[in-house]
mmCIF file of N, CA and C in Angstrom:
data_model
loop_
_atom_site.group_PDB
_atom_site.id
_atom_site.type_symbol
_atom_site.label_atom_id
_atom_site.label_comp_id
_atom_site.label_asym_id
_atom_site.label_seq_id
_atom_site.Cartn_x
_atom_site.Cartn_y
_atom_site.Cartn_z
ATOM 1 N N MET Q 952 -38.477 2.335 11.884
ATOM 2 C CA MET Q 952 -37.987 3.555 12.514
ATOM 3 C C MET Q 952 -36.918 4.185 11.616
ATOM 4 N N ALA Q 953 -37.000 5.481 11.415
ATOM 5 C CA ALA Q 953 -36.023 6.206 10.605
ATOM 6 C C ALA Q 953 -34.695 6.291 11.356
ATOM 7 N N PHE Q 954 -33.612 6.391 10.591
ATOM 8 C CA PHE Q 954 -32.286 6.493 11.184
ATOM 9 C C PHE Q 954 -32.172 7.752 12.016
ATOM 10 N N ASP Q 955 -31.809 7.589 13.289
ATOM 11 C CA ASP Q 955 -31.608 8.699 14.214
ATOM 12 C C ASP Q 955 -30.319 8.432 14.978
ATOM 13 N N PRO Q 956 -29.230 9.155 14.660
ATOM 14 C CA PRO Q 956 -27.948 8.864 15.290
ATOM 15 C C PRO Q 956 -27.948 9.008 16.813
ATOM 16 N N GLU Q 957 -28.944 9.685 17.359
ATOM 17 C CA GLU Q 957 -29.005 9.798 18.814
ATOM 18 C C GLU Q 957 -29.669 8.580 19.449
ATOM 19 N N GLN Q 958 -30.379 7.794 18.673
ATOM 20 C CA GLN Q 958 -31.067 6.616 19.184
ATOM 21 C C GLN Q 958 -30.411 5.310 18.758
ATOM 22 N N TRP Q 959 -29.751 5.295 17.613
ATOM 23 C CA TRP Q 959 -29.134 4.078 17.093
ATOM 24 C C TRP Q 959 -27.739 3.899 17.688
ATOM 25 N N GLN Q 960 -27.238 2.673 17.656
ATOM 26 C CA GLN Q 960 -25.936 2.331 18.230
ATOM 27 C C GLN Q 960 -24.859 2.282 17.146
ATOM 28 N N PRO Q 961 -23.773 3.063 17.281
ATOM 29 C CA PRO Q 961 -22.697 2.991 16.288
ATOM 30 C C PRO Q 961 -21.650 1.936 16.647
ATOM 31 N N VAL Q 962 -21.092 1.310 15.630
ATOM 32 C CA VAL Q 962 -19.909 0.464 15.783
ATOM 33 C C VAL Q 962 -18.906 1.007 14.775
ATOM 34 N N ARG Q 963 -17.846 1.612 15.290
ATOM 35 C CA ARG Q 963 -16.832 2.223 14.442
ATOM 36 C C ARG Q 963 -15.657 1.267 14.285
ATOM 37 N N LEU Q 964 -15.334 0.951 13.060
ATOM 38 C CA LEU Q 964 -14.195 0.083 12.785
ATOM 39 C C LEU Q 964 -12.967 0.946 12.541
ATOM 40 N N PRO Q 965 -11.779 0.460 12.893
ATOM 41 C CA PRO Q 965 -10.573 1.273 12.738
ATOM 42 C C PRO Q 965 -10.292 1.635 11.283
ATOM 43 N N SER Q 966 -9.710 2.801 11.108
ATOM 44 C CA SER Q 966 -9.339 3.248 9.769
ATOM 45 C C SER Q 966 -7.989 2.661 9.388
ATOM 46 N N GLN Q 967 -7.624 2.837 8.130
ATOM 47 C CA GLN Q 967 -6.342 2.353 7.624
ATOM 48 C C GLN Q 967 -5.209 2.882 8.490
ATOM 49 N N GLY Q 968 -4.335 1.983 8.935
ATOM 50 C CA GLY Q 968 -3.167 2.383 9.715
ATOM 51 C C GLY Q 968 -3.446 2.615 11.187
ATOM 52 N N ALA Q 969 -4.664 2.374 11.643
ATOM 53 C CA ALA Q 969 -4.968 2.563 13.060
ATOM 54 C C ALA Q 969 -4.359 1.421 13.860
ATOM 55 N N SER Q 970 -3.900 1.731 15.051
ATOM 56 C CA SER Q 970 -3.348 0.700 15.918
ATOM 57 C C SER Q 970 -4.241 0.564 17.129
ATOM 58 N N LEU Q 971 -4.508 -0.669 17.533
ATOM 59 C CA LEU Q 971 -5.339 -0.896 18.705
ATOM 60 C C LEU Q 971 -4.550 -0.718 19.996
ATOM 61 N N ASN Q 972 -3.236 -0.778 19.920
ATOM 62 C CA ASN Q 972 -2.397 -0.668 21.087
ATOM 63 C C ASN Q 972 -1.084 -0.015 20.658
ATOM 64 N N ALA Q 973 -0.595 0.899 21.433
ATOM 65 C CA ALA Q 973 0.619 1.636 21.069
ATOM 66 C C ALA Q 973 1.839 0.726 20.948
ATOM 67 N N ASP Q 974 1.799 -0.450 21.587
ATOM 68 C CA ASP Q 974 2.932 -1.368 21.540
ATOM 69 C C ASP Q 974 2.969 -2.210 20.267
ATOM 70 N N PHE Q 975 1.914 -2.174 19.470
ATOM 71 C CA PHE Q 975 1.828 -3.003 18.275
ATOM 72 C C PHE Q 975 1.851 -2.120 17.037
ATOM 73 N N PRO Q 976 2.333 -2.659 15.910
ATOM 74 C CA PRO Q 976 2.326 -1.866 14.669
ATOM 75 C C PRO Q 976 0.897 -1.659 14.176
ATOM 76 N N PRO Q 977 0.687 -0.648 13.350
ATOM 77 C CA PRO Q 977 -0.653 -0.415 12.810
ATOM 78 C C PRO Q 977 -1.157 -1.623 12.037
ATOM 79 N N GLN Q 978 -2.479 -1.830 12.100
ATOM 80 C CA GLN Q 978 -3.092 -2.910 11.351
ATOM 81 C C GLN Q 978 -3.673 -2.368 10.058
ATOM 82 N N ASP Q 979 -3.717 -3.216 9.047
ATOM 83 C CA ASP Q 979 -4.352 -2.820 7.804
ATOM 84 C C ASP Q 979 -5.855 -2.734 8.009
ATOM 85 N N ALA Q 980 -6.491 -1.830 7.284
ATOM 86 C CA ALA Q 980 -7.944 -1.763 7.311
ATOM 87 C C ALA Q 980 -8.475 -3.037 6.665
ATOM 88 N N PHE Q 981 -9.702 -3.354 6.941
ATOM 89 C CA PHE Q 981 -10.285 -4.565 6.374
ATOM 90 C C PHE Q 981 -10.417 -4.438 4.867
ATOM 91 N N THR Q 982 -10.514 -5.570 4.218
ATOM 92 C CA THR Q 982 -10.582 -5.607 2.755
ATOM 93 C C THR Q 982 -12.019 -5.405 2.270
ATOM 94 N N SER Q 983 -12.174 -5.160 0.979
ATOM 95 C CA SER Q 983 -13.517 -5.009 0.417
ATOM 96 C C SER Q 983 -14.290 -6.322 0.531
ATOM 97 N N ARG Q 984 -13.577 -7.452 0.475
ATOM 98 C CA ARG Q 984 -14.251 -8.746 0.674
ATOM 99 C C ARG Q 984 -14.821 -8.844 2.082
ATOM 100 N N GLU Q 985 -14.045 -8.409 3.081
ATOM 101 C CA GLU Q 985 -14.545 -8.415 4.460
ATOM 102 C C GLU Q 985 -15.740 -7.486 4.607
ATOM 103 N N LEU Q 986 -15.698 -6.333 3.947
ATOM 104 C CA LEU Q 986 -16.831 -5.413 4.000
ATOM 105 C C LEU Q 986 -18.081 -6.073 3.415
ATOM 106 N N THR Q 987 -17.931 -6.767 2.302
ATOM 107 C CA THR Q 987 -19.062 -7.480 1.701
ATOM 108 C C THR Q 987 -19.599 -8.524 2.669
ATOM 109 N N GLU Q 988 -18.710 -9.230 3.354
ATOM 110 C CA GLU Q 988 -19.129 -10.225 4.339
ATOM 111 C C GLU Q 988 -19.853 -9.571 5.510
ATOM 112 N N MET Q 989 -19.407 -8.394 5.933
ATOM 113 C CA MET Q 989 -20.079 -7.664 7.013
ATOM 114 C C MET Q 989 -21.493 -7.262 6.591
ATOM 115 N N LEU Q 990 -21.618 -6.746 5.371
ATOM 116 C CA LEU Q 990 -22.932 -6.343 4.866
ATOM 117 C C LEU Q 990 -23.867 -7.553 4.768
ATOM 118 N N ASP Q 991 -23.358 -8.677 4.285
ATOM 119 C CA ASP Q 991 -24.155 -9.905 4.221
ATOM 120 C C ASP Q 991 -24.571 -10.348 5.613
ATOM 121 N N TRP Q 992 -23.647 -10.264 6.566
ATOM 122 C CA TRP Q 992 -23.938 -10.638 7.944
ATOM 123 C C TRP Q 992 -25.107 -9.805 8.466
ATOM 124 N N CYS Q 993 -25.063 -8.490 8.222
ATOM 125 C CA CYS Q 993 -26.133 -7.601 8.693
ATOM 126 C C CYS Q 993 -27.479 -7.970 8.065
ATOM 127 N N GLU Q 994 -27.477 -8.228 6.766
ATOM 128 C CA GLU Q 994 -28.727 -8.569 6.085
ATOM 129 C C GLU Q 994 -29.344 -9.848 6.633
ATOM 130 N N LYS Q 995 -28.513 -10.804 6.992
ATOM 131 C CA LYS Q 995 -29.014 -12.100 7.449
ATOM 132 C C LYS Q 995 -29.358 -12.130 8.934
ATOM 133 N N ARG Q 996 -28.671 -11.338 9.756
ATOM 134 C CA ARG Q 996 -28.784 -11.523 11.201
ATOM 135 C C ARG Q 996 -29.416 -10.372 11.982
ATOM 136 N N CYS Q 997 -29.463 -9.185 11.416
ATOM 137 C CA CYS Q 997 -29.993 -8.051 12.178
ATOM 138 C C CYS Q 997 -31.514 -8.149 12.316
ATOM 139 N N ARG Q 998 -31.990 -7.905 13.522
ATOM 140 C CA ARG Q 998 -33.428 -7.941 13.798
ATOM 141 C C ARG Q 998 -34.072 -6.579 13.561
ATOM 142 N N GLY Q 999 -33.285 -5.533 13.726
ATOM 143 C CA GLY Q 999 -33.773 -4.178 13.495
ATOM 144 C C GLY Q 999 -33.091 -3.565 12.288
ATOM 145 N N GLY Q 1000 -33.268 -2.272 12.136
ATOM 146 C CA GLY Q 1000 -32.635 -1.563 11.036
ATOM 147 C C GLY Q 1000 -31.142 -1.426 11.249
ATOM 148 N N TRP Q 1001 -30.438 -1.260 10.163
ATOM 149 C CA TRP Q 1001 -29.002 -1.032 10.222
ATOM 150 C C TRP Q 1001 -28.603 -0.174 9.032
ATOM 151 N N GLN Q 1002 -27.462 0.478 9.146
ATOM 152 C CA GLN Q 1002 -26.962 1.353 8.086
ATOM 153 C C GLN Q 1002 -25.443 1.336 8.123
ATOM 154 N N HIS Q 1003 -24.828 1.443 6.964
ATOM 155 C CA HIS Q 1003 -23.369 1.462 6.831
ATOM 156 C C HIS Q 1003 -22.961 2.799 6.226
ATOM 157 N N GLU Q 1004 -21.895 3.380 6.745
ATOM 158 C CA GLU Q 1004 -21.378 4.617 6.147
ATOM 159 C C GLU Q 1004 -19.860 4.667 6.281
ATOM 160 N N ALA Q 1005 -19.240 5.321 5.334
ATOM 161 C CA ALA Q 1005 -17.810 5.588 5.404
ATOM 162 C C ALA Q 1005 -17.649 6.955 6.047
ATOM 163 N N GLY Q 1006 -17.044 6.985 7.224
ATOM 164 C CA GLY Q 1006 -16.879 8.236 7.943
ATOM 165 C C GLY Q 1006 -15.605 8.956 7.552
ATOM 166 N N ALA Q 1007 -15.293 10.008 8.283
ATOM 167 C CA ALA Q 1007 -14.088 10.798 8.017
ATOM 168 C C ALA Q 1007 -12.842 9.950 8.256
ATOM 169 N N GLY Q 1008 -11.798 10.206 7.494
ATOM 170 C CA GLY Q 1008 -10.530 9.504 7.665
ATOM 171 C C GLY Q 1008 -10.608 8.037 7.300
ATOM 172 N N LYS Q 1009 -11.456 7.698 6.348
ATOM 173 C CA LYS Q 1009 -11.627 6.323 5.885
ATOM 174 C C LYS Q 1009 -12.136 5.384 6.974
ATOM 175 N N GLN Q 1010 -12.722 5.924 8.025
ATOM 176 C CA GLN Q 1010 -13.285 5.091 9.079
ATOM 177 C C GLN Q 1010 -14.668 4.611 8.650
ATOM 178 N N THR Q 1011 -14.934 3.334 8.866
ATOM 179 C CA THR Q 1011 -16.226 2.767 8.525
ATOM 180 C C THR Q 1011 -17.069 2.679 9.784
ATOM 181 N N ILE Q 1012 -18.329 3.089 9.663
ATOM 182 C CA ILE Q 1012 -19.252 3.061 10.798
ATOM 183 C C ILE Q 1012 -20.487 2.265 10.394
ATOM 184 N N PHE Q 1013 -20.867 1.322 11.240
ATOM 185 C CA PHE Q 1013 -22.132 0.617 11.100
ATOM 186 C C PHE Q 1013 -23.047 1.123 12.212
ATOM 187 N N TRP Q 1014 -24.276 1.458 11.857
ATOM 188 C CA TRP Q 1014 -25.276 1.937 12.810
ATOM 189 C C TRP Q 1014 -26.360 0.878 12.942
ATOM 190 N N PHE Q 1015 -26.824 0.652 14.169
ATOM 191 C CA PHE Q 1015 -27.820 -0.371 14.433
ATOM 192 C C PHE Q 1015 -28.963 0.195 15.268
ATOM 193 N N GLU Q 1016 -30.179 -0.106 14.849
ATOM 194 C CA GLU Q 1016 -31.372 0.310 15.579
ATOM 195 C C GLU Q 1016 -31.479 -0.428 16.914
ATOM 196 N N GLN Q 1017 -31.154 -1.723 16.898
ATOM 197 C CA GLN Q 1017 -31.248 -2.557 18.096
ATOM 198 C C GLN Q 1017 -29.872 -2.706 18.756
ATOM 199 N N PRO Q 1018 -29.750 -2.392 20.053
ATOM 200 C CA PRO Q 1018 -28.459 -2.551 20.721
ATOM 201 C C PRO Q 1018 -27.896 -3.964 20.629
ATOM 202 N N GLY Q 1019 -28.759 -4.972 20.675
ATOM 203 C CA GLY Q 1019 -28.298 -6.358 20.577
ATOM 204 C C GLY Q 1019 -27.636 -6.656 19.242
ATOM 205 N N ASP Q 1020 -28.153 -6.058 18.162
ATOM 206 C CA ASP Q 1020 -27.525 -6.232 16.851
ATOM 207 C C ASP Q 1020 -26.124 -5.634 16.854
ATOM 208 N N ALA Q 1021 -25.972 -4.451 17.454
ATOM 209 C CA ALA Q 1021 -24.654 -3.805 17.526
ATOM 210 C C ALA Q 1021 -23.674 -4.655 18.325
ATOM 211 N N GLN Q 1022 -24.135 -5.228 19.427
ATOM 212 C CA GLN Q 1022 -23.268 -6.060 20.260
ATOM 213 C C GLN Q 1022 -22.826 -7.310 19.510
ATOM 214 N N GLN Q 1023 -23.753 -7.979 18.844
ATOM 215 C CA GLN Q 1023 -23.413 -9.191 18.112
ATOM 216 C C GLN Q 1023 -22.472 -8.889 16.943
ATOM 217 N N PHE Q 1024 -22.706 -7.776 16.257
ATOM 218 C CA PHE Q 1024 -21.830 -7.377 15.156
ATOM 219 C C PHE Q 1024 -20.413 -7.130 15.674
ATOM 220 N N ALA Q 1025 -20.305 -6.389 16.774
ATOM 221 C CA ALA Q 1025 -18.985 -6.089 17.333
ATOM 222 C C ALA Q 1025 -18.263 -7.360 17.766
ATOM 223 N N LEU Q 1026 -18.983 -8.293 18.364
ATOM 224 C CA LEU Q 1026 -18.361 -9.553 18.769
ATOM 225 C C LEU Q 1026 -17.861 -10.347 17.565
ATOM 226 N N GLU Q 1027 -18.596 -10.263 16.472
ATOM 227 C CA GLU Q 1027 -18.221 -11.010 15.263
ATOM 228 C C GLU Q 1027 -17.073 -10.347 14.504
ATOM 229 N N TRP Q 1028 -17.079 -9.022 14.415
ATOM 230 C CA TRP Q 1028 -16.190 -8.338 13.461
ATOM 231 C C TRP Q 1028 -15.124 -7.442 14.057
ATOM 232 N N PHE Q 1029 -15.251 -7.027 15.315
ATOM 233 C CA PHE Q 1029 -14.266 -6.072 15.824
ATOM 234 C C PHE Q 1029 -12.908 -6.741 15.910
ATOM 235 N N PRO Q 1030 -11.851 -6.071 15.484
ATOM 236 C CA PRO Q 1030 -10.562 -6.726 15.234
ATOM 237 C C PRO Q 1030 -9.666 -6.981 16.442
ATOM 238 N N PHE Q 1031 -10.210 -7.253 17.603
ATOM 239 C CA PHE Q 1031 -9.348 -7.636 18.709
ATOM 240 C C PHE Q 1031 -8.937 -9.085 18.540
ATOM 241 N N ARG Q 1032 -7.698 -9.382 18.795
ATOM 242 C CA ARG Q 1032 -7.196 -10.741 18.728
ATOM 243 C C ARG Q 1032 -6.695 -11.146 20.119
ATOM 244 N N CYS Q 1033 -7.200 -12.205 20.642
ATOM 245 C CA CYS Q 1033 -6.749 -12.696 21.955
ATOM 246 C C CYS Q 1033 -5.664 -13.741 21.740
ATOM 247 N N LEU Q 1034 -4.612 -13.637 22.507
ATOM 248 C CA LEU Q 1034 -3.497 -14.603 22.385
ATOM 249 C C LEU Q 1034 -3.510 -15.558 23.560
#
């Protein structure tokens, strides 16, 4: 299936200096090594198509054809930390 942003699921990662909570200081954007690990993860684990793009404001977006791939990616890589 060709990439169709209306059908595929986006996972947007925070840009440099973005804060997940107003009470906490901004977090650094992920490193190029982490990006390489994310791309490797997608190649090995995605069942459907996927695409990576650098969006506006240095925001990185991963697009997934299969909703389950997007969910698993977000669980693995989204930067929430539980204390």
